[in-house]
Amino acid sequence: MTDTTSGTDEGQVSTSRRIAAIVEPAIEWLIRLCGFSAIFFVFGIFFFVFSSGADFIMNRLDVVEFMTSPEWYPTSVSNKRYGTLALVAGTLSVTTLAMMIAVPFGLGTAVFISEFCDGPFKEALKIIVEFLAAIPSVVWGFIGLAIMNPVIIDVFNAPIGLNVLNGGVILGLMSVPIIVSIGEDALKAVPDTYREASLALGATKWQTVYKVLFPAARSGLLAAVLLGVGRAIGETIAVLMATGHAVQIPNSPLDSVRTLTATIAAELGETAQGGDHYQALFAIGVLLFIFTFAVNLTADLLVRGIKNK
Amino acid sequence: MSDLAKKKIEVSGLSVSYGGVTALDSISLDVYEHEILSIIGPANAGKTTFLNCINRMIDSIPDARVQGTVKIDGDDVRQVRDVNALRRRIGMVFPLPVGLPMSIYDNVAYAPRMAGKTDKTRLDELVERCLRQSALFDEVKDRMGDLGTKLSGGQQQRLTIARALSMEPEILCLDEFSIAVDPVTTMRIEEVLKELRKEVTIVLVTNLVQQAKRLADRTALFLDGKLIELDSNEIIFSRRTADQRTFQYVQGLFG
Ligand SMILES: Nc1ncnc2c1ncn2[C@@H]1O[C@H](COP(=O)(O)OP(=O)(O)OP(=O)(O)O)[C@@H](O)[C@H]1O
Ligand SMILES: [Mg+2]
């Protein structure tokens, strides 16, 4: 009896082994394929964006003007200008302001949720944050237009409330949920033993957050901030609605601006496909690509730098 | 210990339950100044819970209910306003080594710095003294800037001890410190503890009966949250134990 049982067992074992021998490599290949496809898509998109503007970029684009001139007159009949400096300044000013709001606010909220709340209150807060993340960007734009605009006019006595300040606040609020949820994950991943060790040494909760949890979670927190930056740079509709649509280098947060993304969104529909203007917008796309790449690369180097220290 | 010795910690009627489950059941015992009291007992006996009541780490467990009193130098720890100041008086070493994510130097200097002591030369002295006390200094003196988390397990445990000593505590609590440490390092740390008892009062939770026998002046046996017996090592490690279970546990005949 023992013999038969062990015989069937062995049979089953070897069958399941044989299946595993086929399935495991297949799964491995599938995963590998997913990984490669990510690379493929990134390059594919970059290639598409670049090739759509390639003719213009290679042959007729004055790179110096493109990078250093604030004059963007793509539709002028006599004096076409393709300078993006004002647009870059628009993007940078709005993004910088957004981050000045979103980073402290987002990280603060992440710390609060992860370290200072528990039970149903914590869950409720997390749900609210997720809800914030789910608000469509056009709704944010509408808030900028309908609520922030009159408020800014009132409070700052500004002629118009659609400006860097408005766009920055809106973008900041949009980036907060990302920073909160990823930041909270990063803090949650820090082992409790660190907290206990620090508290048992007589450190306060804040000192523990500041001196132990931040360093321990730094790469996750940095990722949270950068995804927030990425969202801010890439956001289009909301900033289009909130920043006032004026191509100029801002002198104060109350000046209207236009961002790179808003320019593409606003103008692409009106251009002749394949024309210089059309292609110039794709050149802006390439510029945006380079921006985000630079942000990610810096982040990567920063994280590595900290790690090796 | 004679009755003349000063009582450092007085525990009376200490009970702890976690959401209704009893972990400690009216424990009463005293720890004398400059003695090593060891606590032995099987898993879930409540040993760690007991230590957590001394430095009030139990506060951070939301569903823990504590009754009874723990007094240090006559003052009830639960009446203490500044819990951080209390914890600075009590060094705590956990079962698994915890190198904080900072340099070796900063690990040891952490508690003093957080308490506002930032004088560089004083810190240098302090760090060196604590690392010497925990028998780690010679191994790390040339790489004080390296991450504490990159040390070996045994080294990290000695780093943890150095850190626990950095506030010049009056009481040192160790919770199964040798669990992740090789026997050689364990012996070195034991030597360190024998030295330290001149300065501090030590509560040593251990699941190595022999360690309790080697190190302690007195030993307590915990069982299912109850204090079964507490007496001098001469009694506990003899046939003359008051409770049959103590004898069985010490002899390894338990269960
Ligand atoms: N944070 C907690 N929440 C709920 N129950 C807990 C908690 N910590 C401990 N307990 C329970 O309290 C009892 C005593 O646990 P404790 O950790 O004090 O035992 P111990 O003697 O230290 O055991 P070990 O030798 O395994 O470390 C156990 O039944 C345990 O399950
Ligand atoms: Mg324990």
Coordinates of C-alpha atoms and ligand atoms in Angstrom, one line a residue:
Chain A
M1 CA 0.0 0.0 0.0
T2 CA 2.8 2.3 0.9
D3 CA 4.4 1.5 -2.4
T4 CA 1.4 2.5 -4.5
T5 CA 0.8 5.7 -2.5
S6 CA 4.4 6.8 -2.9
G7 CA 4.3 5.7 -6.6
T8 CA 1.3 8.0 -7.3
D9 CA 2.9 10.8 -5.3
E10 CA 6.1 10.5 -7.3
G11 CA 4.0 10.5 -10.5
Q12 CA 2.2 13.6 -9.4
V13 CA 5.4 15.3 -8.3
S14 CA 7.1 14.6 -11.6
T15 CA 4.0 15.8 -13.6
S16 CA 3.8 19.0 -11.7
R17 CA 7.6 19.4 -12.2
R18 CA 7.2 18.9 -15.9
I19 CA 4.4 21.6 -16.0
A20 CA 6.5 23.9 -13.9
A21 CA 9.4 23.3 -16.3
I22 CA 7.3 24.7 -19.2
V23 CA 5.3 27.3 -17.3
E24 CA 8.1 29.0 -15.4
P25 CA 10.2 29.9 -18.4
A26 CA 7.1 31.1 -20.2
I27 CA 6.2 33.4 -17.3
E28 CA 9.8 34.6 -17.2
W29 CA 9.6 35.5 -20.9
L30 CA 6.3 37.2 -20.4
I31 CA 7.7 39.3 -17.7
R32 CA 10.8 40.0 -19.7
L33 CA 8.6 41.1 -22.6
C34 CA 6.7 43.5 -20.4
G35 CA 10.0 45.0 -19.3
F36 CA 11.2 45.4 -22.9
S37 CA 7.9 46.8 -24.1
A38 CA 8.2 49.6 -21.6
I39 CA 11.6 50.6 -23.1
F40 CA 10.1 50.1 -26.6
F41 CA 7.2 52.4 -25.9
V42 CA 9.3 55.1 -24.4
F43 CA 11.7 55.1 -27.4
G44 CA 8.8 54.7 -29.7
I45 CA 7.0 57.8 -28.4
F46 CA 10.2 59.8 -28.4
F47 CA 10.9 58.7 -32.0
F48 CA 7.3 59.6 -33.0
V49 CA 7.5 63.1 -31.4
F50 CA 10.9 63.7 -32.9
S51 CA 10.2 62.5 -36.4
S52 CA 7.0 64.5 -36.5
G53 CA 9.1 67.6 -36.2
A54 CA 12.3 66.3 -37.7
D55 CA 12.2 68.1 -41.0
F56 CA 11.7 71.4 -39.4
I57 CA 14.1 70.8 -36.5
M58 CA 16.9 69.6 -38.7
N59 CA 16.6 72.0 -41.6
R60 CA 14.9 75.3 -40.6
L61 CA 14.9 75.6 -36.9
D62 CA 17.3 78.2 -35.5
V63 CA 18.3 76.4 -32.3
V64 CA 19.7 79.5 -30.7
E65 CA 16.5 81.4 -31.3
F66 CA 14.4 78.4 -30.1
M67 CA 16.3 78.3 -26.8
T68 CA 17.0 81.9 -26.1
S69 CA 14.3 84.1 -27.6
P70 CA 11.2 84.9 -25.7
E71 CA 9.3 85.7 -28.9
W72 CA 6.9 83.0 -30.0
Y73 CA 5.1 84.3 -33.1
P74 CA 4.4 81.1 -35.1
T75 CA 1.4 82.6 -36.9
S76 CA 2.8 86.0 -37.8
V77 CA 2.8 86.5 -41.6
S78 CA 5.9 88.7 -41.9
N79 CA 7.9 88.0 -38.8
K80 CA 7.6 84.4 -37.7
R81 CA 9.5 83.7 -34.5
Y82 CA 9.9 80.3 -32.7
G83 CA 11.5 81.3 -29.4
T84 CA 10.4 79.2 -26.4
L85 CA 12.2 81.1 -23.6
A86 CA 8.9 82.7 -22.4
L87 CA 7.2 79.3 -22.5
V88 CA 10.0 77.7 -20.6
A89 CA 9.9 80.5 -18.1
G90 CA 6.1 79.9 -17.9
T91 CA 6.5 76.2 -17.2
L92 CA 9.4 76.7 -14.7
S93 CA 7.7 79.5 -12.8
V94 CA 4.4 77.7 -12.4
T95 CA 6.1 74.4 -11.6
T96 CA 8.5 75.9 -9.1
L97 CA 5.6 77.6 -7.3
A98 CA 3.6 74.4 -7.4
M99 CA 6.4 72.5 -5.8
M100 CA 6.9 75.2 -3.2
I101 CA 3.4 74.4 -2.2
A102 CA 3.1 70.7 -2.9
V103 CA 6.4 69.4 -1.4
P104 CA 6.0 70.7 2.2
F105 CA 2.3 70.2 2.1
G106 CA 2.5 66.7 0.6
L107 CA 5.3 65.4 2.7
G108 CA 3.8 67.0 5.8
T109 CA 0.5 65.2 5.1
A110 CA 2.3 62.0 4.4
V111 CA 4.2 62.2 7.7
F112 CA 1.0 63.1 9.5
I113 CA -1.0 60.2 8.0
S114 CA 1.8 57.6 8.4
E115 CA 3.1 58.6 11.9
F116 CA 0.5 60.6 13.8
C117 CA -2.8 59.0 12.9
D118 CA -4.3 55.6 13.3
G119 CA -7.5 53.7 13.1
P120 CA -10.5 55.0 11.2
F121 CA -9.2 58.6 11.1
K122 CA -6.1 57.4 9.1
E123 CA -8.2 55.4 6.7
A124 CA -10.6 58.3 6.2
L125 CA -7.7 60.7 5.4
K126 CA -6.2 58.2 2.9
I127 CA -9.6 57.9 1.1
I128 CA -9.9 61.7 0.9
V129 CA -6.4 62.0 -0.5
E130 CA -7.2 59.3 -3.1
F131 CA -10.3 61.2 -3.9
L132 CA -8.3 64.3 -4.5
A133 CA -6.1 62.4 -6.9
A134 CA -9.2 61.3 -8.9
I135 CA -10.5 64.8 -9.6
P136 CA -10.1 65.3 -13.4
S137 CA -7.7 68.1 -14.3
V138 CA -10.4 70.0 -16.2
V139 CA -12.2 70.4 -12.9
W140 CA -9.1 71.8 -11.3
G141 CA -8.8 74.2 -14.2
F142 CA -12.4 75.2 -13.6
I143 CA -11.6 75.8 -9.9
G144 CA -8.8 78.0 -11.1
L145 CA -11.0 79.9 -13.4
A146 CA -14.1 80.3 -11.3
I147 CA -12.9 80.4 -7.7
M148 CA -9.2 81.3 -7.6
N149 CA -9.5 84.0 -10.2
P150 CA -11.9 86.3 -8.4
V151 CA -10.2 85.5 -5.1
I152 CA -6.8 86.6 -6.4
I153 CA -8.2 89.7 -8.0
D154 CA -9.8 90.6 -4.6
V155 CA -6.9 89.8 -2.3
F156 CA -4.0 91.1 -4.4
N157 CA -5.9 93.8 -6.2
A158 CA -4.6 92.3 -9.4
P159 CA -6.1 93.2 -12.8
I160 CA -6.4 89.6 -13.6
G161 CA -6.4 86.5 -11.5
L162 CA -5.3 84.0 -14.1
N163 CA -1.6 84.0 -13.6
V164 CA 1.5 82.2 -12.2
L165 CA 0.0 82.2 -8.7
N166 CA -3.3 80.7 -9.8
G167 CA -1.6 78.0 -11.9
G168 CA 1.0 77.3 -9.2
V169 CA -1.6 76.8 -6.5
I170 CA -3.8 74.6 -8.7
L171 CA -0.9 72.5 -9.9
G172 CA 0.4 72.3 -6.4
L173 CA -2.9 71.0 -5.1
M174 CA -3.0 68.5 -8.0
S175 CA 0.5 67.2 -7.1
V176 CA -0.2 66.9 -3.4
P177 CA -2.1 63.6 -3.6
I178 CA 0.7 61.9 -5.5
I179 CA 3.3 63.1 -3.1
V180 CA 1.2 62.0 -0.2
S181 CA 0.4 58.6 -1.3
I182 CA 3.8 57.6 -2.5
G183 CA 5.5 59.4 0.4
E184 CA 3.2 57.6 2.8
D185 CA 4.1 54.2 1.2
A186 CA 7.8 55.1 1.6
L187 CA 7.4 55.9 5.3
K188 CA 5.3 52.8 5.9
A189 CA 8.2 50.7 4.4
V190 CA 10.6 51.8 7.1
P191 CA 10.7 49.0 9.7
D192 CA 9.1 49.8 13.1
T193 CA 12.3 48.7 14.8
Y194 CA 13.8 52.1 13.7
R195 CA 11.0 54.0 15.3
E196 CA 11.2 51.9 18.5
A197 CA 15.0 52.3 18.7
S198 CA 14.8 56.0 18.3
L199 CA 11.9 56.5 20.7
A200 CA 13.6 54.3 23.3
L201 CA 16.6 56.5 23.1
G202 CA 14.5 59.4 24.3
A203 CA 14.1 61.1 20.9
T204 CA 10.7 62.8 20.4
K205 CA 8.4 61.7 17.6
W206 CA 9.4 64.7 15.5
Q207 CA 13.1 64.0 15.9
T208 CA 12.4 60.5 14.9
V209 CA 10.7 61.6 11.8
Y210 CA 13.3 64.1 10.9
K211 CA 16.5 62.2 11.8
V212 CA 15.6 58.6 11.2
L213 CA 12.5 58.2 9.0
F214 CA 13.5 60.8 6.4
P215 CA 16.9 59.4 5.8
A216 CA 15.6 55.8 5.9
A217 CA 12.9 56.6 3.4
R218 CA 14.8 59.1 1.3
S219 CA 14.7 57.4 -2.1
G220 CA 11.0 56.8 -1.8
L221 CA 10.3 60.3 -0.7
L222 CA 12.4 61.7 -3.5
A223 CA 10.5 59.6 -5.9
A224 CA 7.3 61.0 -4.5
V225 CA 8.5 64.5 -5.0
L226 CA 9.7 63.8 -8.5
L227 CA 6.5 62.2 -9.6
G228 CA 4.9 65.3 -8.3
V229 CA 7.2 67.5 -10.3
G230 CA 6.5 65.3 -13.3
R231 CA 2.8 65.8 -12.9
A232 CA 3.3 69.5 -12.6
I233 CA 5.5 69.8 -15.7
G234 CA 3.2 67.6 -17.8
E235 CA -0.1 69.0 -16.7
T236 CA -1.9 70.8 -19.5
I237 CA -5.6 71.6 -19.3
A238 CA -5.6 72.9 -15.8
V239 CA -2.7 75.3 -16.4
L240 CA -4.1 76.3 -19.7
M241 CA -7.2 77.5 -17.9
A242 CA -5.6 79.0 -14.9
T243 CA -2.5 80.8 -16.1
G244 CA -4.0 83.4 -18.4
H245 CA -2.4 82.6 -21.7
A246 CA 0.1 85.4 -22.1
V247 CA 3.4 84.5 -23.7
Q248 CA 5.8 86.5 -21.6
I249 CA 8.6 86.1 -19.1
P250 CA 6.9 86.7 -15.7
N251 CA 8.2 89.4 -13.4
S252 CA 5.9 88.5 -10.5
P253 CA 3.6 85.7 -9.5
L254 CA 0.7 87.9 -10.6
D255 CA 1.8 88.0 -14.2
S256 CA 0.0 85.8 -16.7
V257 CA 2.1 83.2 -18.5
R258 CA 1.8 80.3 -20.9
T259 CA 3.5 77.0 -20.4
L260 CA 5.0 74.6 -22.9
T261 CA 2.2 72.1 -22.6
A262 CA -0.5 74.7 -22.8
T263 CA 1.0 76.0 -26.0
I264 CA 0.9 72.6 -27.6
A265 CA -2.6 72.0 -26.5
A266 CA -3.9 75.4 -27.5
E267 CA -2.2 75.6 -30.9
L268 CA -1.9 72.1 -32.3
G269 CA -5.6 72.0 -33.5
E270 CA -5.2 75.2 -35.5
T271 CA -2.1 74.3 -37.4
A272 CA -1.8 72.8 -40.8
Q273 CA -0.5 69.2 -40.4
G274 CA 3.2 69.0 -41.4
G275 CA 3.6 72.8 -41.6
D276 CA 6.4 74.6 -39.8
H277 CA 4.2 75.7 -36.9
Y278 CA 2.9 72.1 -36.5
Q279 CA 6.5 70.8 -36.5
A280 CA 7.6 73.5 -34.1
L281 CA 5.1 72.3 -31.6
F282 CA 6.6 68.9 -31.8
A283 CA 10.0 70.5 -31.2
I284 CA 8.4 71.8 -28.0
G285 CA 7.4 68.2 -27.3
V286 CA 11.0 67.1 -27.7
L287 CA 12.0 69.9 -25.2
L288 CA 9.5 68.6 -22.7
F289 CA 10.9 65.2 -23.1
I290 CA 14.4 66.4 -22.4
F291 CA 13.1 68.2 -19.3
T292 CA 11.4 65.2 -17.8
F293 CA 14.4 63.1 -18.7
A294 CA 16.7 65.6 -16.9
V295 CA 14.5 65.6 -13.9
N296 CA 14.5 61.8 -13.6
L297 CA 18.2 61.6 -14.3
T298 CA 19.0 64.1 -11.6
A299 CA 16.8 62.2 -9.2
D300 CA 18.5 59.0 -10.0
L301 CA 21.9 60.5 -9.5
L302 CA 20.8 62.1 -6.3
V303 CA 19.5 58.8 -4.9
R304 CA 22.7 57.0 -5.9
G305 CA 24.8 59.8 -4.5
I306 CA 23.0 59.5 -1.2
K307 CA 23.1 55.8 -1.1
N308 CA 26.9 55.6 -1.7
K309 CA 27.5 58.1 1.1
Chain B
M1 CA 20.9 41.1 47.8
S2 CA 20.6 42.4 51.3
D3 CA 17.7 44.5 52.5
L4 CA 20.1 47.3 52.9
A5 CA 20.6 47.7 49.1
K6 CA 18.7 50.5 47.5
K7 CA 15.6 49.7 45.5
K8 CA 16.1 51.1 42.0
I9 CA 12.9 49.8 40.4
E10 CA 9.8 48.9 42.4
V11 CA 7.1 47.1 40.5
S12 CA 3.8 46.4 42.2
G13 CA 0.6 44.8 40.9
L14 CA 1.6 45.3 37.3
S15 CA -0.9 43.9 34.8
V16 CA -1.0 44.4 31.1
S17 CA -3.5 43.3 28.6
Y18 CA -3.6 43.7 24.8
G19 CA -7.1 44.1 23.7
G20 CA -8.4 41.8 26.4
V21 CA -5.6 39.3 26.2
T22 CA -3.6 39.2 29.4
A23 CA 0.2 39.5 28.9
L24 CA 1.2 40.3 32.5
D25 CA -0.8 39.3 35.5
S26 CA -0.1 41.4 38.7
I27 CA 3.6 41.3 38.8
S28 CA 5.3 42.6 41.9
L29 CA 9.1 42.7 42.2
D30 CA 12.0 45.0 43.1
V31 CA 15.2 45.6 41.3
Y32 CA 18.1 46.7 43.5
E33 CA 20.7 49.3 42.5
H34 CA 23.7 47.9 40.7
E35 CA 22.5 44.3 40.5
I36 CA 21.9 42.3 37.4
L37 CA 18.4 40.9 37.5
S38 CA 17.7 38.4 34.9
I39 CA 14.2 37.4 33.7
I40 CA 13.8 34.0 32.1
G41 CA 10.8 32.2 30.8
P42 CA 9.3 30.6 27.7
A43 CA 7.9 32.5 24.7
N44 CA 4.9 34.7 25.4
A45 CA 5.7 34.8 29.1
G46 CA 5.5 38.6 29.0
K47 CA 9.2 39.4 29.4
T48 CA 9.3 42.0 26.6
T49 CA 6.0 43.5 27.8
F50 CA 7.6 43.9 31.2
L51 CA 10.6 45.8 29.8
N52 CA 8.3 48.0 27.8
C53 CA 6.5 49.0 30.9
I54 CA 9.7 50.2 32.5
N55 CA 10.5 52.8 29.8
R56 CA 6.9 53.3 28.8
M57 CA 7.4 52.1 25.2
I58 CA 4.1 50.3 26.0
D59 CA 2.5 53.8 25.5
S60 CA 2.9 53.4 21.7
I61 CA 0.8 50.2 21.5
P62 CA -2.7 51.5 21.2
D63 CA -4.7 48.6 22.6
A64 CA -2.4 47.9 25.6
R65 CA -4.0 48.4 29.0
V66 CA -1.7 48.9 31.9
Q67 CA -2.6 48.6 35.6
G68 CA -0.4 48.7 38.7
T69 CA 2.7 50.8 39.2
V70 CA 6.4 50.9 38.2
K71 CA 8.5 53.2 40.3
I72 CA 12.0 54.3 39.6
D73 CA 13.8 55.8 42.5
G74 CA 10.4 56.0 44.1
D75 CA 8.7 58.0 41.3
D76 CA 5.9 56.4 39.4
V77 CA 6.9 56.2 35.7
R78 CA 3.4 56.7 34.6
Q79 CA 3.2 60.1 36.4
V80 CA 6.3 61.3 34.6
R81 CA 5.5 64.3 32.4
D82 CA 8.6 64.2 30.1
V83 CA 8.6 60.6 28.8
N84 CA 11.6 61.3 26.7
A85 CA 13.7 62.3 29.7
L86 CA 12.6 59.1 31.4
R87 CA 13.7 57.1 28.4
R88 CA 17.1 58.8 28.4
R89 CA 17.6 57.3 31.9
I90 CA 16.9 53.8 30.7
G91 CA 19.1 52.2 28.0
M92 CA 17.2 49.6 25.9
V93 CA 18.7 46.9 23.8
F94 CA 16.3 44.9 21.5
P95 CA 16.5 41.3 20.4
L96 CA 17.5 42.1 16.9
P97 CA 20.3 44.7 16.3
V98 CA 19.0 48.0 14.9
G99 CA 21.6 50.1 13.3
L100 CA 19.9 53.4 12.5
P101 CA 20.4 54.6 9.0
M102 CA 23.3 56.9 9.8
S103 CA 27.0 56.7 10.4
I104 CA 28.5 54.7 13.3
Y105 CA 29.5 57.9 15.0
D106 CA 26.0 59.4 14.5
N107 CA 24.4 56.3 15.8
V108 CA 26.1 56.7 19.2
A109 CA 25.9 60.5 19.2
Y110 CA 22.2 60.3 18.3
A111 CA 20.6 60.4 21.7
P112 CA 22.9 63.0 23.2
R113 CA 22.3 65.2 20.2
M114 CA 18.6 64.8 20.4
A115 CA 18.8 65.8 24.0
G116 CA 20.6 69.0 23.0
K117 CA 24.2 68.0 23.7
T118 CA 26.2 69.1 20.6
D119 CA 29.6 70.0 21.9
K120 CA 31.9 68.3 19.4
T121 CA 34.8 67.4 21.7
R122 CA 32.5 66.1 24.5
L123 CA 30.6 64.0 21.9
D124 CA 33.9 62.6 20.5
E125 CA 34.9 61.5 24.0
L126 CA 31.5 60.1 24.7
V127 CA 31.3 58.1 21.5
E128 CA 34.7 56.7 22.0
R129 CA 33.9 55.7 25.6
C130 CA 30.6 54.1 24.8
L131 CA 32.1 52.2 21.9
R132 CA 35.0 51.0 24.2
Q133 CA 32.5 50.0 26.8
S134 CA 30.6 47.9 24.3
A135 CA 33.9 46.3 23.0
L136 CA 33.4 47.7 19.5
F137 CA 35.8 50.6 19.4
D138 CA 38.8 48.8 18.0
E139 CA 36.9 47.3 15.2
V140 CA 35.4 50.6 14.0
K141 CA 37.8 53.3 15.0
D142 CA 39.0 53.8 11.5
R143 CA 35.6 53.9 9.9
M144 CA 33.4 55.9 12.2
G145 CA 31.8 57.6 9.1
D146 CA 30.5 54.3 7.6
L147 CA 26.8 53.5 7.8
G148 CA 25.9 51.7 11.0
T149 CA 23.6 49.4 9.0
K150 CA 26.7 48.1 7.1
L151 CA 28.2 46.4 10.2
S152 CA 27.8 42.7 10.8
G153 CA 24.9 41.6 13.0
G154 CA 27.1 41.1 16.1
Q155 CA 28.8 44.5 15.5
Q156 CA 25.5 46.2 15.1
Q157 CA 24.3 44.7 18.4
R158 CA 27.4 46.1 20.1
L159 CA 26.7 49.4 18.4
T160 CA 23.1 49.2 19.8
I161 CA 24.6 48.7 23.3
A162 CA 27.0 51.6 22.8
R163 CA 24.0 53.7 21.8
A164 CA 22.0 52.6 24.8
L165 CA 24.9 53.7 27.0
S166 CA 25.3 57.1 25.3
M167 CA 22.9 58.8 27.7
E168 CA 24.8 57.4 30.7
P169 CA 21.6 55.6 31.8
E170 CA 21.0 54.5 35.3
I171 CA 19.2 51.4 34.1
L172 CA 20.0 49.1 31.2
C173 CA 17.4 46.8 29.9
L174 CA 18.4 44.0 27.5
D175 CA 15.9 41.9 25.7
E176 CA 17.4 38.6 24.5
F177 CA 20.4 40.5 23.1
S178 CA 22.3 37.4 22.0
I179 CA 19.6 36.1 19.7
A180 CA 21.4 37.3 16.6
V181 CA 24.9 37.3 17.9
D182 CA 27.6 34.6 17.7
P183 CA 28.8 32.9 20.9
V184 CA 32.2 34.7 20.9
T185 CA 30.5 38.1 20.7
T186 CA 28.0 37.0 23.3
M187 CA 30.8 36.3 25.7
R188 CA 32.4 39.6 25.0
I189 CA 29.1 41.4 25.6
E190 CA 28.7 39.4 28.8
E191 CA 32.1 40.6 30.0
V192 CA 31.0 44.2 29.2
L193 CA 27.8 43.8 31.2
K194 CA 29.8 42.5 34.3
E195 CA 31.9 45.6 34.0
L196 CA 28.9 47.9 33.6
R197 CA 27.0 46.7 36.7
K198 CA 29.3 48.9 38.8
E199 CA 27.6 51.9 37.2
V200 CA 24.2 50.8 36.2
T201 CA 21.3 48.6 37.2
I202 CA 20.7 45.9 34.7
V203 CA 17.6 44.0 33.8
L204 CA 18.5 41.2 31.5
V205 CA 15.8 39.3 29.7
T206 CA 17.2 36.1 28.3
N207 CA 16.1 32.8 27.0
L208 CA 19.5 31.3 27.7
V209 CA 19.2 29.9 31.2
Q210 CA 23.0 29.5 31.4
Q211 CA 23.4 33.2 30.6
A212 CA 21.2 34.1 33.5
K213 CA 23.2 31.8 35.7
R214 CA 26.5 33.3 34.6
L215 CA 25.6 36.9 34.8
A216 CA 22.8 37.6 37.2
D217 CA 22.7 38.2 40.9
R218 CA 19.1 37.2 41.0
T219 CA 16.8 35.5 38.5
A220 CA 13.0 35.7 38.0
L221 CA 11.0 33.1 36.2
F222 CA 8.0 34.4 34.2
L223 CA 5.3 32.0 33.0
D224 CA 2.1 33.0 31.1
G225 CA 2.4 36.6 32.4
K226 CA 2.9 35.5 36.0
L227 CA 6.0 35.8 38.2
I228 CA 6.5 32.3 39.3
E229 CA 9.6 32.8 41.4
L230 CA 12.3 35.4 42.1
D231 CA 15.3 34.6 44.1
S232 CA 19.1 34.7 44.2
N233 CA 20.9 32.6 41.7
E234 CA 22.1 30.3 44.4
I235 CA 18.5 29.3 45.0
I236 CA 17.1 29.4 41.5
F237 CA 19.9 27.3 40.1
S238 CA 19.7 24.7 42.8
R239 CA 17.3 22.0 44.0
R240 CA 15.9 24.3 46.6
T241 CA 13.6 26.3 44.4
A242 CA 10.3 27.3 46.0
D243 CA 8.3 26.3 43.0
Q244 CA 8.7 23.0 41.2
R245 CA 8.3 24.6 37.8
T246 CA 11.4 26.8 38.3
F247 CA 13.5 23.7 38.9
Q248 CA 12.0 22.1 35.8
Y249 CA 12.5 25.1 33.6
V250 CA 16.1 25.6 34.7
Q251 CA 16.8 22.0 34.1
G252 CA 15.2 22.1 30.7
L253 CA 12.6 19.6 31.7
F254 CA 9.8 21.9 31.0
G255 CA 6.6 21.3 29.0
Ligands
LIG1 N1 1.8 44.5 20.4 C1 1.1 43.5 20.9 N2 -0.2 43.4 20.6 C2 -0.9 42.4 21.0 N3 -0.5 41.4 21.8 C3 0.8 41.4 22.1 C4 1.7 42.5 21.7 N4 2.9 42.2 22.2 C5 2.8 41.1 22.9 N5 1.6 40.6 22.8 C6 1.1 39.3 23.5 O1 1.5 39.4 24.9 C7 2.0 38.2 25.3 C8 3.4 38.4 25.9 O2 4.3 38.8 24.9 P1 5.7 39.2 25.1 O3 6.3 39.7 23.9 O4 5.8 40.1 26.3 O5 6.4 37.8 25.5 P2 7.9 37.4 25.7 O6 8.0 36.8 27.0 O7 8.8 38.6 25.4 O8 8.1 36.3 24.5 P3 9.4 36.0 23.7 O9 10.3 35.2 24.5 O10 8.8 35.2 22.5 O11 10.0 37.3 23.2 C9 2.0 37.3 24.2 O12 0.8 36.4 24.3 C10 1.8 38.1 23.0 O13 1.1 37.5 22.0
MG2 MG 10.2 39.0 23.9

